[in-house]
XYZ file of C-alpha atoms in Angstrom:
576
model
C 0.884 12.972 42.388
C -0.532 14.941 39.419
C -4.092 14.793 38.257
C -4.591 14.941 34.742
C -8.211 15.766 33.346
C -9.287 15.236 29.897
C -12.138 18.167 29.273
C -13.802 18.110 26.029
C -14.297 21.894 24.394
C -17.710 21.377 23.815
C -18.661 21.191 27.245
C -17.002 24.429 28.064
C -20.110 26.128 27.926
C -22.195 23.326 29.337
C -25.002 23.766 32.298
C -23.798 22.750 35.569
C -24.635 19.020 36.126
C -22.391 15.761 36.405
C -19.336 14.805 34.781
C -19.386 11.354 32.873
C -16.108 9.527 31.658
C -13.988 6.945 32.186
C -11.209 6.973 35.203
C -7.732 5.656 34.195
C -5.945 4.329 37.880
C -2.847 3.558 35.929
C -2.487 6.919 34.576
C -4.091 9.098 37.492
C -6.105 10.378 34.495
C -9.899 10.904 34.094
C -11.418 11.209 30.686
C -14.366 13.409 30.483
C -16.902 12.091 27.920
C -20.043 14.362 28.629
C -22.212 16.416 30.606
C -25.660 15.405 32.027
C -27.938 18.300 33.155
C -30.360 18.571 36.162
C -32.904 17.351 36.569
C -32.267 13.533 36.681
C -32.455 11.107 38.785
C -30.032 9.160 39.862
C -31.083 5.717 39.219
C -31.828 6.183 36.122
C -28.299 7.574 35.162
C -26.970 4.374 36.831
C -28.905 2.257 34.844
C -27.725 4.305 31.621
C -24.383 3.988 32.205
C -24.423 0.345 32.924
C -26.286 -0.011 29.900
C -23.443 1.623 27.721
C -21.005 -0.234 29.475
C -22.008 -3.250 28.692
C -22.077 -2.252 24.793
C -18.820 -0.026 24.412
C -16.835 -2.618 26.936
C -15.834 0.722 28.690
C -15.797 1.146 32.257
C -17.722 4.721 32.322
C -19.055 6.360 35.562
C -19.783 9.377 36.993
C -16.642 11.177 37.703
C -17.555 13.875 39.470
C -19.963 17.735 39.364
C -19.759 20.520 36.600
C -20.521 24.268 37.760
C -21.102 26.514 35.659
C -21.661 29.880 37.733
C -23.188 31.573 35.434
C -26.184 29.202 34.907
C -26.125 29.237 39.028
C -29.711 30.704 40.295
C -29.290 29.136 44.278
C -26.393 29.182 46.253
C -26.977 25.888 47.459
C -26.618 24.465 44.121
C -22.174 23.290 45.058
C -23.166 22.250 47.722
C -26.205 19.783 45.983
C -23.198 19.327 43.503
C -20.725 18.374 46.396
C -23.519 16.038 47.703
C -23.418 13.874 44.940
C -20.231 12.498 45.658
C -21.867 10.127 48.638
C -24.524 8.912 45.726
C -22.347 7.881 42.985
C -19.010 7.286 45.363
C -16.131 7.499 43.282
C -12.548 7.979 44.476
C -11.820 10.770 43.847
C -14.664 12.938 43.172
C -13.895 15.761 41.063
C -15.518 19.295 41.543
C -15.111 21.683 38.325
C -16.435 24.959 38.382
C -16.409 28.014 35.874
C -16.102 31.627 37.240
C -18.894 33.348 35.148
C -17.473 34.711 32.268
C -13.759 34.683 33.227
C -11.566 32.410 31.742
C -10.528 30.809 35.112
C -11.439 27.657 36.261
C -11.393 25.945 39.531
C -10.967 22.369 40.247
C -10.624 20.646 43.445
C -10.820 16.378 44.070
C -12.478 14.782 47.307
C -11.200 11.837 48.544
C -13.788 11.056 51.616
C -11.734 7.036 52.382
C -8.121 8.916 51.928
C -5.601 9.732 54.623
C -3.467 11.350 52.316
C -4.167 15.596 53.188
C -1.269 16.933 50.585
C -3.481 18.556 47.897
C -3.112 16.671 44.612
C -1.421 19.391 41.648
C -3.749 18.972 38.721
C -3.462 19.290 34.966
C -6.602 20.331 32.564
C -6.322 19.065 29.362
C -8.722 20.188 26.714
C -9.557 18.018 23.666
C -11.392 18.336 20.340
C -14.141 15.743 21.241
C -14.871 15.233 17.117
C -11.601 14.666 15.808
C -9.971 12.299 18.896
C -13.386 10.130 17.979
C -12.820 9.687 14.562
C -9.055 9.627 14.296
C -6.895 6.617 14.748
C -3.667 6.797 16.892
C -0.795 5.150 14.567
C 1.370 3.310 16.838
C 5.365 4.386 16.111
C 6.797 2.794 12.839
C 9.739 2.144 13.939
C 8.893 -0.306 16.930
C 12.295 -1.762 16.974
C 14.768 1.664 17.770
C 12.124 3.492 19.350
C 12.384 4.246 23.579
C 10.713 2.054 25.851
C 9.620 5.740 27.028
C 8.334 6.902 23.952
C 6.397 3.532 23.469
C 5.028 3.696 27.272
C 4.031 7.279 25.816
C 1.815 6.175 22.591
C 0.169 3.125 25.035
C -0.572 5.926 27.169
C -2.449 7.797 24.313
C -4.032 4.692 22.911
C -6.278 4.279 26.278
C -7.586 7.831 25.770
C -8.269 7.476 21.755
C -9.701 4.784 22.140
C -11.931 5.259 25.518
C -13.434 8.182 23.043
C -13.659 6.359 19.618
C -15.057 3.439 21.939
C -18.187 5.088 23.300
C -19.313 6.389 20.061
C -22.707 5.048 21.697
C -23.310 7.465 24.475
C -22.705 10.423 21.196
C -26.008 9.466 19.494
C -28.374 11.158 21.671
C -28.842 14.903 21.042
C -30.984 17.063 23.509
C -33.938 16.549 21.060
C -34.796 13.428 22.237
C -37.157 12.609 24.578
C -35.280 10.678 27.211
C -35.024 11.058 30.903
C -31.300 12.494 30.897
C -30.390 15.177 28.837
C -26.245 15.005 27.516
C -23.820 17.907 26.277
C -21.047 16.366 23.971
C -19.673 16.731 20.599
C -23.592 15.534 18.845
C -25.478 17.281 21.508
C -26.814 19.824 19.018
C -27.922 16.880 16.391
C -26.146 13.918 15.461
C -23.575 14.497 12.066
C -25.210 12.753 9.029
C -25.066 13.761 5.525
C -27.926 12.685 3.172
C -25.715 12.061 0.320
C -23.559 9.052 2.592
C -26.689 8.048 3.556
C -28.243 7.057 0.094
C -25.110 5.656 -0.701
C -25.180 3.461 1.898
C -28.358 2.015 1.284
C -27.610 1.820 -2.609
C -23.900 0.222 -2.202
C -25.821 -3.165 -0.177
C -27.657 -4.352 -3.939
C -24.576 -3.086 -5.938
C -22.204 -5.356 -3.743
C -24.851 -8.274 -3.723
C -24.294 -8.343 -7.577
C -20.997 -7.504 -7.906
C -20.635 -10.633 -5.539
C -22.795 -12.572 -7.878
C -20.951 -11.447 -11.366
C -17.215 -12.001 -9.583
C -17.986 -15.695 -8.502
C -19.519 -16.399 -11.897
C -15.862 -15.028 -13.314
C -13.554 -16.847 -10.438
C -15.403 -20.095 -11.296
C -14.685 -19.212 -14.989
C -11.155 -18.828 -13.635
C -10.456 -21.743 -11.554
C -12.224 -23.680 -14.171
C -10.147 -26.675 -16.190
C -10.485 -24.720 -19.606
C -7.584 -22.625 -18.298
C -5.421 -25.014 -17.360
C -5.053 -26.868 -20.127
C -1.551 -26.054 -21.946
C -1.907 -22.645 -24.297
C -4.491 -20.958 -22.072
C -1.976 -21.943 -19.144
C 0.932 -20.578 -20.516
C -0.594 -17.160 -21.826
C -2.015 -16.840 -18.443
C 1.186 -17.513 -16.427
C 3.245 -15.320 -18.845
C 1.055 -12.190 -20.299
C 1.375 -9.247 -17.776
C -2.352 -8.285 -18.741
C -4.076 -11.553 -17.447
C -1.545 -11.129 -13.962
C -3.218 -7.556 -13.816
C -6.760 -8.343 -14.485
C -6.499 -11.553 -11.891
C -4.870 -8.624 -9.389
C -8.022 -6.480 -9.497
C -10.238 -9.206 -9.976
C -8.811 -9.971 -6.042
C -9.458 -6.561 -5.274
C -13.378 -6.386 -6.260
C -13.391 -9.473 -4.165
C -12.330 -7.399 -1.129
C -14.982 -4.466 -2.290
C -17.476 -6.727 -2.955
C -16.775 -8.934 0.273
C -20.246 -8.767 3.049
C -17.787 -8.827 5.842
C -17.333 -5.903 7.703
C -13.933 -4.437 8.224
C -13.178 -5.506 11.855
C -10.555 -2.609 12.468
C -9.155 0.702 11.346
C -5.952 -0.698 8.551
C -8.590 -2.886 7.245
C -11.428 -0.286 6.552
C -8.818 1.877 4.812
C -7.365 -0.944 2.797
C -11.217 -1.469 1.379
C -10.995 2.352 0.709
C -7.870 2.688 -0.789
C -8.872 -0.551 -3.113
C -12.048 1.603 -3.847
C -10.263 4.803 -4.507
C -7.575 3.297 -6.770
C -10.059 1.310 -8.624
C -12.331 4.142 -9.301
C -9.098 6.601 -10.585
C -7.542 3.651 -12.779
C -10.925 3.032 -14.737
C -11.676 7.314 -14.822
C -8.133 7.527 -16.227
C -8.643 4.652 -18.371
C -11.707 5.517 -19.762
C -9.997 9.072 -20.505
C -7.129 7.447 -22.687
C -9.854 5.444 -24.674
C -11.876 8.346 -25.556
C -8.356 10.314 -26.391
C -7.531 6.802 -28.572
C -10.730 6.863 -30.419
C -10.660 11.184 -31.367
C -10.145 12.006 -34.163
C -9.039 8.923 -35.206
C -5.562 8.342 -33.897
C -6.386 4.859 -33.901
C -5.917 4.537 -37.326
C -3.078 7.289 -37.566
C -1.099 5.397 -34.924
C -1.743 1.888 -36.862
C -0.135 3.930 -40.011
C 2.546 4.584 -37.924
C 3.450 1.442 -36.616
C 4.564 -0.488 -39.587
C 6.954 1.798 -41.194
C 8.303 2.113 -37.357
C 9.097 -1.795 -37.078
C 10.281 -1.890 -40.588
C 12.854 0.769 -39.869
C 13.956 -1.418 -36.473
C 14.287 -4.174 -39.111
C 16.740 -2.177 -41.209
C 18.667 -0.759 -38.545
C 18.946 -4.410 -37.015
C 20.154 -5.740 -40.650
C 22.757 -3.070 -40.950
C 24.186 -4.017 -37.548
C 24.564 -7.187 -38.265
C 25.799 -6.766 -41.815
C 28.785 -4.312 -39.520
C 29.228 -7.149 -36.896
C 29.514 -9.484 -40.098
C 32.593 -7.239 -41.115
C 35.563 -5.880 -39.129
C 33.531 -4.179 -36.158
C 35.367 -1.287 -34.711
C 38.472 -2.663 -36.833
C 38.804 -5.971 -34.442
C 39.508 -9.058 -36.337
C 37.061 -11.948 -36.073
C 36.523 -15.825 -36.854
C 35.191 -15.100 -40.520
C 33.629 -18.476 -40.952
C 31.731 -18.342 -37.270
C 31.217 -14.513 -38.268
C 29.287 -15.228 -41.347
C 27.415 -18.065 -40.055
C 26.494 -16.384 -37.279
C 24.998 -12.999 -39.261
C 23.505 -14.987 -41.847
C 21.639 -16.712 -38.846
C 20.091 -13.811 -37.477
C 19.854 -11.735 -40.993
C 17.247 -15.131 -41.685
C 15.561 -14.335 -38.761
C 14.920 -10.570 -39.479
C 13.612 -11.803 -42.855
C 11.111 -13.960 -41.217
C 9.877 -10.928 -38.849
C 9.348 -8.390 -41.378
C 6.876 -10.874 -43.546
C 5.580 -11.808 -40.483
C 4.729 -7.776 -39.921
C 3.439 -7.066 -42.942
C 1.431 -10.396 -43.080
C -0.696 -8.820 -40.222
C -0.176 -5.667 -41.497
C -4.100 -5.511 -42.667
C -5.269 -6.526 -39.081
C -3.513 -3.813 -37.263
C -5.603 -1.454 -37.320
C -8.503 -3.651 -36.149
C -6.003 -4.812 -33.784
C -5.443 -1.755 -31.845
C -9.395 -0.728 -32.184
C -10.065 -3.516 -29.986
C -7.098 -3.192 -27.597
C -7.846 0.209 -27.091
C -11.556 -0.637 -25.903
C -9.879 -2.143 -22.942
C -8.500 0.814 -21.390
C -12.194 0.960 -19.902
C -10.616 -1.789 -17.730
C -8.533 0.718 -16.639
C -5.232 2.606 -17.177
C -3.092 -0.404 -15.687
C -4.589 -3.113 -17.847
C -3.930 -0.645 -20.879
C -0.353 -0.345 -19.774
C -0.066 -4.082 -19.096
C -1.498 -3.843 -22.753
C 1.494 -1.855 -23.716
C 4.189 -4.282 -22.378
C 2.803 -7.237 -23.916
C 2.277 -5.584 -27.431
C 5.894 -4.503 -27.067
C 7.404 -7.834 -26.083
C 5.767 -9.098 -29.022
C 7.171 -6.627 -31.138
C 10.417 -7.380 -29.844
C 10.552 -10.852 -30.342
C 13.080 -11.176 -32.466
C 15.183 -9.137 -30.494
C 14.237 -11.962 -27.505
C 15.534 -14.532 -29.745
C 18.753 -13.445 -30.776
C 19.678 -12.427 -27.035
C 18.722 -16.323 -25.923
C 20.736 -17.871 -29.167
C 23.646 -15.113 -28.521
C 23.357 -16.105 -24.830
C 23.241 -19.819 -25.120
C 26.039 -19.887 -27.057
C 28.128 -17.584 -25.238
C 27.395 -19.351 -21.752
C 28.170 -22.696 -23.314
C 31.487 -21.850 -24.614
C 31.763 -20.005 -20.905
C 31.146 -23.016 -19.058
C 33.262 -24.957 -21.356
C 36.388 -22.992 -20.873
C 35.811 -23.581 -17.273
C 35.358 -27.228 -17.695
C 38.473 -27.324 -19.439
C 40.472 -25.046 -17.541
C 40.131 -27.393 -14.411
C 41.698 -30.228 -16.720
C 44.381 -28.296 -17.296
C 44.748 -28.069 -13.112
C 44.324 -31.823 -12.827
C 41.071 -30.726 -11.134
C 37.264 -31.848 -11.779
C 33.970 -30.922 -10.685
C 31.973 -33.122 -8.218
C 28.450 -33.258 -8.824
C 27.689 -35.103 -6.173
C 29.311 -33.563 -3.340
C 28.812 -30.043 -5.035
C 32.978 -28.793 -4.862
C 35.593 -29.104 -7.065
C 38.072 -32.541 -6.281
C 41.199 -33.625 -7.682
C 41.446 -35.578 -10.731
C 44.547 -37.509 -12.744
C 43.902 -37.469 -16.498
C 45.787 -39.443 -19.377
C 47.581 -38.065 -22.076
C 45.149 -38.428 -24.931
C 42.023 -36.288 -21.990
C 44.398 -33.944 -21.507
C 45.669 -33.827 -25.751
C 41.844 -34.148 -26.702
C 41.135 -30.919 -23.961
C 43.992 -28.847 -24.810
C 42.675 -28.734 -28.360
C 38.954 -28.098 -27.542
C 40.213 -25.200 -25.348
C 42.521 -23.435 -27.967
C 39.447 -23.583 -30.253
C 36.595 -21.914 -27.757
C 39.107 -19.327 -26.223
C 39.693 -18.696 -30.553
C 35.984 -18.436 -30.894
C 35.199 -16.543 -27.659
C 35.793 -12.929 -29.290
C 33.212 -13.683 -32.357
C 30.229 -14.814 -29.659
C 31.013 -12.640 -27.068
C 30.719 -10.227 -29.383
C 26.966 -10.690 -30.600
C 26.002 -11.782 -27.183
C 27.299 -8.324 -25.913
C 25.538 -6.563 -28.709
C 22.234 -8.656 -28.340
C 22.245 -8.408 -24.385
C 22.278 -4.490 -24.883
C 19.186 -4.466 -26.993
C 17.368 -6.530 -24.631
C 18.445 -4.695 -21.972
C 16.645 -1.613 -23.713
C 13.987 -3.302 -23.957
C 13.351 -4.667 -20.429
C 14.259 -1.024 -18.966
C 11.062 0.400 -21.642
C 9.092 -2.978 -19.990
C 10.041 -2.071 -16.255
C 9.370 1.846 -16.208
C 5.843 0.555 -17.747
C 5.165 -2.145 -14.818
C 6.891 0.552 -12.022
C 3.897 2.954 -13.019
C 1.564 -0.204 -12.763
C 2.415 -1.092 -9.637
C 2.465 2.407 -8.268
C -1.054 2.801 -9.734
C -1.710 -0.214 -8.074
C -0.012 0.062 -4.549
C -0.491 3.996 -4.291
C -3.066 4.492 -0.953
C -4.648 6.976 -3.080
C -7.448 7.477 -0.282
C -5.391 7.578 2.620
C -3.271 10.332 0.998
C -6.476 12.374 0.195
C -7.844 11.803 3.930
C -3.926 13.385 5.180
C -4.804 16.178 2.759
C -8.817 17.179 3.565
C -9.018 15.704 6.872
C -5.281 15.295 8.398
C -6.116 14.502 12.078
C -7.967 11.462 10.850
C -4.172 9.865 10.474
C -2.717 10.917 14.171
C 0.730 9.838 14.700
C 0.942 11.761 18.050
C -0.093 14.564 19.909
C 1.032 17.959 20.781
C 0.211 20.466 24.147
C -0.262 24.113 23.990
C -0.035 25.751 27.106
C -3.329 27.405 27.360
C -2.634 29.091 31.266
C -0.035 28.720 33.622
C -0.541 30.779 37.054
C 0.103 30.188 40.393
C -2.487 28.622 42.845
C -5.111 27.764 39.573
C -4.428 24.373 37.863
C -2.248 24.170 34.550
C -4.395 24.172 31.510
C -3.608 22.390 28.359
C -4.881 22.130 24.686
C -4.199 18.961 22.969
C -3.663 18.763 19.301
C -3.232 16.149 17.206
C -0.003 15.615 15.159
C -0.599 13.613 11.643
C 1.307 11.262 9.876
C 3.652 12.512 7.505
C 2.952 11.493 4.085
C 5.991 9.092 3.916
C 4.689 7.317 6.797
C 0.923 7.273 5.369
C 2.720 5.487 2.308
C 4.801 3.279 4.326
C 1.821 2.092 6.178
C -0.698 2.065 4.088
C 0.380 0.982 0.627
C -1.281 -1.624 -1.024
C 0.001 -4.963 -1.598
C 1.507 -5.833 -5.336
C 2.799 -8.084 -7.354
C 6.380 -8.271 -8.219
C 7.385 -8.009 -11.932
C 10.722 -9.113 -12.110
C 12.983 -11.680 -9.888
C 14.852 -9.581 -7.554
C 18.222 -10.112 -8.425
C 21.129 -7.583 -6.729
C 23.731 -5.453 -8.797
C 26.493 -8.202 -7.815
C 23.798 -11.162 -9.091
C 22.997 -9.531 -12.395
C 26.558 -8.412 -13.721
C 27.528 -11.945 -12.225
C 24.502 -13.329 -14.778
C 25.433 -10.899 -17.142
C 28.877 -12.343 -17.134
C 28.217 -16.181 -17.350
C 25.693 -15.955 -20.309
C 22.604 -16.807 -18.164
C 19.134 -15.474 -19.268
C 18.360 -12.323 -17.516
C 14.380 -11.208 -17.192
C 13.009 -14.138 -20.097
C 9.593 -13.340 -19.544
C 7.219 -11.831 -17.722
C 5.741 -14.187 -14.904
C 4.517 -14.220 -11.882
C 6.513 -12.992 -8.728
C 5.705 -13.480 -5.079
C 3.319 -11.074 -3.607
C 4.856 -7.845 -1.630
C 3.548 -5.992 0.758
């Protein structure tokens, strides 16, 4: 059976002394975690280890002797090393040992209670101590085609990433510390710390016991029966900016939250909150101070009035051209001109409504534009609102045009199943059989001939009413797609695969370090990252949806029957 050990590289050049780790039966594996130097005394290195077992829940022990020959001064010293064995009696006891200089190790395993005399083939396998600690081992994303072999394989890997990450503990004592047993690991020179994470820890524990104070004064504002009464109910439900600003209000509740992150996806889902938060207010705040140079505030409230009176115009001479012989197709003339003079009424009504507010515009924007500080989202959100407001009238015609079309759609149905001597069953939800009289079937016969006559003339508006809105839901949806991919983008996570990629570990690779006859097979593991695909796939932030999801076949099928496609904004079902 092969013998695989798991040698950090910093204890390559390590004084002889004992090897510490944790021995995996299932995998014939030992994991080497450190190095403790002579002297010591036994006892004491007992009562250490029991000590860090009981806080890392990892069953460490002394695995067997370190030689390093060139720190030898007595002969004796493998044989003291080889003595050891019947103190600390583990099965098997392993005996490394370093020629010198050369790059040739030996390794060979006692076994004092087996009968088994075939010598055991044995595999080194040397590991950056650092980066297996403080990466986390992804398991495979796709669970459900993957091998039962390449699963076995990650499970494998998991026990050794996380016998390392687990005894963290036994890494925070350096050889500057006064203890009985001295340690060579990965911290054994001094223990990693940077000043500047270090103030910011103590200086994030006041800012989150306020921010936790300021967003329960604001959810209480929010859950409070002010908002639920009718108007403030409605604007909340339907205006994309209060949806956004509830959205990161949730997500300075997770930032501001006193629990600790229990596990790995959690602490990264507080980071990636943090990250994205901090980039949408520094882009945010860069848009307002771009608004408010040089005053294209007030060159952009200039701007937009002669823009919607020139949408009014072009809308009037549409529907003066619909009103006519569109295209040279004949239509109803009376329904024509009824219908034009309608929505020509309506345009009317818009433009003195624009140039009613036409003096508060400017003020308008000047305070809209002081909420990009909110962030770049909540300006966008801004955006979408201000332009379905703009585009009201354009929202009205569609639902008249639409209305009327799907009535006179559902009508010809109606009446086409008379024809068939057929009805629809409301009850039972089908279509049964039906005998009509002479004066139903007289009395239907006539209402049909006149909606299939007046079918051309509505279908006609509806078509060119449905197109405008159209336009203007695809201008609202590219605006809420870069929302949400402000929102849902693991902005940290993607940094982290960029600076620091073996954080992310999807796997692991083995470069064949030596391979000669009669010496064990040495190894170099290296960790493989996540792709970025995969670091967006599992780490993307949960958003809320914009739209209904409706498929191609739904929407023509809507498109088709007059029903109301995308009314208004509201509030979707949460996807992860």
């Amino acid at each position: 059976m092969v013998l695989k050990v798991f040698f950090p590289l910093c204890c390559s050049s390590a004084e002889s002394g004992i090897l510490i780790g944790r021995w995996i039966s299932e995998q014939n594996s030992a994991v080497i975690l450190a190095v403790v130097h002579f002297p010591f005394i036994p006892v004491q290195v007992k009562q250490y280890l029991s000590e860090v077992q009981r806080v890392t829940k990892v069953s460490v022990s002394v695995l067997g002797s370190w030689s390093n020959s060139k720190q030898e001064k007595e002969g004796s010293l493998s044989e003291f090393l080889e003595d050891l064995g019947t103190i600390f009696s583990h099965e098997p006891w392993i005996q490394i040992s370093k020629e010198g200089d050369s790059k040739f190790w030996s390794c060979s395993t006692l076994q004092k209670h087996s009968n088994n005399s075939k010598e055991e083939e044995i595999i080194f396998v040397y590991y950056d101590q650092r980066k297996v600690m403080l990466s986390y081992l992804h398991p495979p994303l796709d669970t459900a085609s993957s091998t039962d072999h390449r699963t076995d394989d990650a499970s494998k890997l998991s026990a050794i990433f996380d016998t390392v990450a687990k005894s963290k503990i036994l890494f925070m004592t350096d050889r500057y510390d006064d203890g009985p047993i001295k340690l060579t690991h990965w911290q054994s020179d001094g223990i990693e710390a940077s000043i500047i994470v270090e103030l910011m820890k103590q200086a994030s524990v006041p800012v989150c016991m306020l921010l936790t104070f300021l967003l329960s004064l604001i959810s209480g504002v929010c859950r409070s029966r002010v908002l639920k009464f009718w108007p403030l109910s409605f604007l909340w439900s339907k205006l994309s900016t209060c949806e956004q600003l509830g959205h990161r209000l949730q997500h300075l509740q997770v930032i501001g939250s006193n629990k600790k992150a229990q596990n790995q996806p959690q602490l990264m889902r507080k980071a990636n909150i943090f990250v994205s938060l901090l980039i949408d207010v520094a882009l945010g705040i860069l848009l307002m101070s771009w608004l408010y140079r040089k005053n294209r505030i007030g060159h952009l409230a200039d701007t937009l009035i002669p823009v919607a009176d020139h949408v009014a115009e072009e809308l009037q001479d549409l529907l003066q051209w619909l009103m006519g012989a569109p295209a040279g197709l004949k239509m109803n003339r009376a329904l024509d001109q009824v219908l034009g003079r309608f929505f020509l009424y309506h345009i009317h009504l818009w433009i003195s409504y624009i140039h009613l507010m036409s003096p508060f515009i400017e003020m308008i924007l000047w305070y809209v534009g002081l909420s990009a500080c909110l962030g770049l989202t909540v300006a966008l959100c801004i955006l979408s609102d201000i332009i379905a407001l703009l585009t009201f009238h354009i929202y009205c015609f569609y639902v008249y045009g639409a209305r009327l079309y799907c009535l006179k759609i559902y009508g010809l149905s109606s009446l086409w199943r008379l024809f068939r001597g057929k009805k629809w069953n409301v009850l039972r939800q089908r279509v049964d059989s039906c005998s009509y009289d002479l004066d139903q079937l007289f009395i239907g016969t006539l209402l049909f001939t006149i909606l299939l006559f007046l079918l051309p003339t509505t279908a006609l508006y509806y078509l060119v009413f449905t197109l405008l809105r159209l336009l203007v839901v695809i201008v609202q949806g590219l605006i809420h797609l870069l929302v949400d991919a402000i929102d849902s983008l693991p902005l940290y996570s993607i940094i982290l695969r960029l600076c620091r990629s073996y954080r992310l570990a999807a796997g692991v690779k083995f470069r064949v370090l030596e391979q000669q006859d009669g010496r064990p097979l040495r190894l170099l593991m290296q960790i493989n990252p996540l792709s970025y695909g995969s670091v967006v796939q599992t780490y993307r932030l949960p958003t809320y949806s914009c739209y209904p999801k409706d498929s191609w076949t739904s929407l023509c099928k809507k498109l088709f029957l007059g029903e109301l496609i995308y009314p208004w904004k509201h509030k979707g079902e949460k996807q992860d």
